[in-house]
C-alpha positions as a printed Julia matrix, in Angstrom:
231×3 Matrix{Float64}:
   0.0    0.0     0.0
   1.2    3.78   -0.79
   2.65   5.51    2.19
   0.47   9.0     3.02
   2.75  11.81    1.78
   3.02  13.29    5.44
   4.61   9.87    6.79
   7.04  10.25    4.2
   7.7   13.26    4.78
   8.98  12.69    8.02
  11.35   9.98    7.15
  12.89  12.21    4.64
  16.15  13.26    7.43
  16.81   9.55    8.0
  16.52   8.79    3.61
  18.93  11.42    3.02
  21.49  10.17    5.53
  21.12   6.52    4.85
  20.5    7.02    1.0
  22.24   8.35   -2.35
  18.68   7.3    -4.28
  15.03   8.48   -3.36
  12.09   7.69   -5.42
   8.23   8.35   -5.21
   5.77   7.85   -7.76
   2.38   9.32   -8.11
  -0.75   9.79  -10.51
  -1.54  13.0    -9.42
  -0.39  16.49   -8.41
  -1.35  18.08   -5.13
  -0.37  19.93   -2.41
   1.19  17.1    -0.12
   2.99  16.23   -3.21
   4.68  19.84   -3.6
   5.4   20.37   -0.02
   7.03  16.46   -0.2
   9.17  17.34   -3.09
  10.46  20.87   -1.83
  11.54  18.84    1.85
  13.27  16.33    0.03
  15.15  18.87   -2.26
  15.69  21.06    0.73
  17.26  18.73    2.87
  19.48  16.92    0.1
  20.91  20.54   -0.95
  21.5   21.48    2.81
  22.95  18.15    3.77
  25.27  18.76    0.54
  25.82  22.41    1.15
  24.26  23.58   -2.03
  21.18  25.43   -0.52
  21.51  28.35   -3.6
  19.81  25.11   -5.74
  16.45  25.01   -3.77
  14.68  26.98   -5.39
  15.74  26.56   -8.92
  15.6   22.96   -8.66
  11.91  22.77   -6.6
  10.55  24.64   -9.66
  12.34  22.93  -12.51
  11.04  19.33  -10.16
   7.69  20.93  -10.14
   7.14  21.79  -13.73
   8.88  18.3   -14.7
   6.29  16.73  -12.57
   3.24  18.49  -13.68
   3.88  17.81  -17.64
   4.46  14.29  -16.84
   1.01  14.0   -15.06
  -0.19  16.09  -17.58
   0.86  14.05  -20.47
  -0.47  10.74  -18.82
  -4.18  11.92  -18.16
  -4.28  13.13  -21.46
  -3.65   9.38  -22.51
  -6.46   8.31  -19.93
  -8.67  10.98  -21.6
  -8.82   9.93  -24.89
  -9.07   6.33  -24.28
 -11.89   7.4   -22.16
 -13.22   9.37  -25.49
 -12.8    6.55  -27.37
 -10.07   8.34  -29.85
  -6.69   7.28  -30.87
  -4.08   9.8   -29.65
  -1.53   8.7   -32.51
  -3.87   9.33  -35.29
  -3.86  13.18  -36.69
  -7.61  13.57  -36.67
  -8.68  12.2   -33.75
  -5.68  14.31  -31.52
  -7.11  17.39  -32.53
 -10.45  16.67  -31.95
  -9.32  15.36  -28.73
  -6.59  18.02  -27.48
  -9.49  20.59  -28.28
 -11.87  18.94  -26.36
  -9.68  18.47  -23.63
  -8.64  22.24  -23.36
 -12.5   22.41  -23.26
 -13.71  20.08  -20.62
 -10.09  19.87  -18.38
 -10.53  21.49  -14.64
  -8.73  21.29  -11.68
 -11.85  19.0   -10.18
 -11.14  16.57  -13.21
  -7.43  16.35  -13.37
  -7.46  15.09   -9.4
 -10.84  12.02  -10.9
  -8.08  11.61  -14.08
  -5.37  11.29  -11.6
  -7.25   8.11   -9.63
  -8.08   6.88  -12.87
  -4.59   6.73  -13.92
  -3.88   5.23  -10.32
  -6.17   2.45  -11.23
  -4.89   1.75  -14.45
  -1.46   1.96  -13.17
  -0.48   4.78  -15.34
   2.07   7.18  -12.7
   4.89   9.39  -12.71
   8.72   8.12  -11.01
  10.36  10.91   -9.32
  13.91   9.72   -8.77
  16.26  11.77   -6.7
  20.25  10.74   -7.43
  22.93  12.65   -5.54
  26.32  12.73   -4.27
  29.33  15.24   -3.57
  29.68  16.44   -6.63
  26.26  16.62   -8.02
  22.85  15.89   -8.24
  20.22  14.36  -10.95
  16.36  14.23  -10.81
  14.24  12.18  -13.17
  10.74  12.1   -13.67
   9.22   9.55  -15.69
   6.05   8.96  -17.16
   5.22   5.34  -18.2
   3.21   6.26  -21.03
   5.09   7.56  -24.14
   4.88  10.41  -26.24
   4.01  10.98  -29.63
   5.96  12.26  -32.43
   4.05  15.18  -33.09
   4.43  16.41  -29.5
   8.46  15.5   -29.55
   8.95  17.24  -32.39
   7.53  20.32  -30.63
   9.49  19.88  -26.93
  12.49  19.67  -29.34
  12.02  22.87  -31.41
  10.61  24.69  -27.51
  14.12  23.54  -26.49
  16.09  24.15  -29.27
  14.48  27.79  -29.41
  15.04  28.36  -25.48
  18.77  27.98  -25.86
  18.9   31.53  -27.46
  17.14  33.38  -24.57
  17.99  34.21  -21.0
  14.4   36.18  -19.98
  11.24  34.0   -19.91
   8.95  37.25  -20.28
  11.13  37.74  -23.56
  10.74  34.29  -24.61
   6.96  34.54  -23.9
   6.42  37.69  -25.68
   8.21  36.62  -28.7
   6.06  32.81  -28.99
   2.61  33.86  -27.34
   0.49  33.0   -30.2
   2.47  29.23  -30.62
   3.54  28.43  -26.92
   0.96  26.2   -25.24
   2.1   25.26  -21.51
   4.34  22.67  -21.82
   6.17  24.31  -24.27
   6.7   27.25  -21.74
   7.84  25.07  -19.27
  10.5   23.56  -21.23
  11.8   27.26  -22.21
  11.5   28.09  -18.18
  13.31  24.89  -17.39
  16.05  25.95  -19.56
  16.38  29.45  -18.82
  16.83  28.79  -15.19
  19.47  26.64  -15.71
  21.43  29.39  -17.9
  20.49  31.43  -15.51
  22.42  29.53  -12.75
  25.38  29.06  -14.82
  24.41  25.24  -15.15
  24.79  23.74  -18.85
  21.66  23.34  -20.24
  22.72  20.62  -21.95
  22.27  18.62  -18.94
  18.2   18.97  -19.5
  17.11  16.14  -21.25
  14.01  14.66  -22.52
  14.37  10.51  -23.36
  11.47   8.83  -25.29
  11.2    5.27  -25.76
   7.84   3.18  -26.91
   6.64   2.86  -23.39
   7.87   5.96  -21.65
   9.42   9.17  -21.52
  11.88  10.46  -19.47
  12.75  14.14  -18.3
  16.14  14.71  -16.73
  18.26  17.28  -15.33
  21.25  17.3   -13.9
  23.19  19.99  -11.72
  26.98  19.65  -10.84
  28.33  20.36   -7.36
  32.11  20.36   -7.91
  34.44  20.3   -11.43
  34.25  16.68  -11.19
  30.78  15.83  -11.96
  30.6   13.68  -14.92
  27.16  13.48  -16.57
  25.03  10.57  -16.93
  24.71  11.58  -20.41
  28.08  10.49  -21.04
  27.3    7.02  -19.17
  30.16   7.53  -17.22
  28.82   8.35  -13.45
  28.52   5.64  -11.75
  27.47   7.13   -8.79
  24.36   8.73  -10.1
  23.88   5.77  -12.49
């Protein structure tokens, strides 16, 4: 059975000091969720003296988070409409009706329908001395249309250091998820961090979001499948 966020919350302090890796997985975003996630990151930073991360990282965790959700009750939704995400016609019926119908009241019913279908986010938590990885995946992949688009969103982002300015200059083409991906990346310039180290992984039966932030000169990426440590 799933532990109540609150009782893992307060076994975070012993999980940091006993453990490199920390995973939770979820169907839904809420607010026991958020305040989980910002402990954890707090008290990993602080334990590795990197408290200037905390709030970079809780947003970038956040955002992650809520497009992963995102992307997997949009799944449940159009099975439950009866329309095949992967063919053209039926996603844009669908993605219009779901800008249509989506609330905050249905997203929290989509998010124990996911539960029951097993369809969930991973949040995975990797750290040592000289740096620190978080990975959200979402065990439901993506489709090429929607790749295609993270890719150019990320691919754009890499010329821009203001979000406003980024905003201002892709209003009319920028739906959320695209924003976040620019946000993601521009807080990570921002920081000095290599944005580079943001990645987005799709297989057939997943998609992973990672990003990775070095501590000291010696942090080797995973990208380069060289740190074991974080491996």
């Amino acid at each position: 059975m799933a532990k109540p966020f609150l009782e893992l919350e307060a076994q975070i302090p012993e999980l940091v000091k006993a453990n490199s890796k920390i995973s939770v997985r979820s169907s839904r975003m809420n607010r026991p969720l958020e305040q989980y996630v910002l402990a954890l990151l707090t008290k990993i930073l602080v334990e590795m003296d990197q408290e200037r991360f905390v709030e970079m990282l809780y947003t970038i965790t956040k955002e992650l988070t809520i497009n992963g959700i995102k992307a997997n009750q949009k799944r449940v939704f159009f099975e439950d409409e009866g329309l095949d995400i992967t063919n053209t016609e039926d996603y844009e019926k669908g993605i219009k009706d779901y800008s249509k119908k989506f609330s905050e009241k249905m997203a929290d019913q989509y998010g124990r329908r996911c539960l029951a279908r097993g369809v969930y986010i991973h949040l995975k938590f990797n750290y040592c001395k000289d740096g620190l990885m978080v990975e959200v995946t979402n065990n439901t992949p993506v489709i090429k249309a929607e790749e295609t688009r993270m890719r150019e969103k990320m691919k754009k982002s890499m010329g821009y250091s203001d979000i406003a300015e980024f905003y201002m200059d892709n209003m009319d083409n920028t739906e959320g998820a695209g924003l976040g991906i620019a946000l993601i990346m521009i807080l990570l310039k921002n920081e000095g961090v290599d944005p580079n180290l943001f990645r987005i992984i799709t297989y057939p039966d997943k998609t992973i979001a990672r990003v990775e932030i070095p501590f000291t000169e010696n942090y080797v990426s995973i990208r380069s499948g060289e740190l074991a440590d974080l491996n």
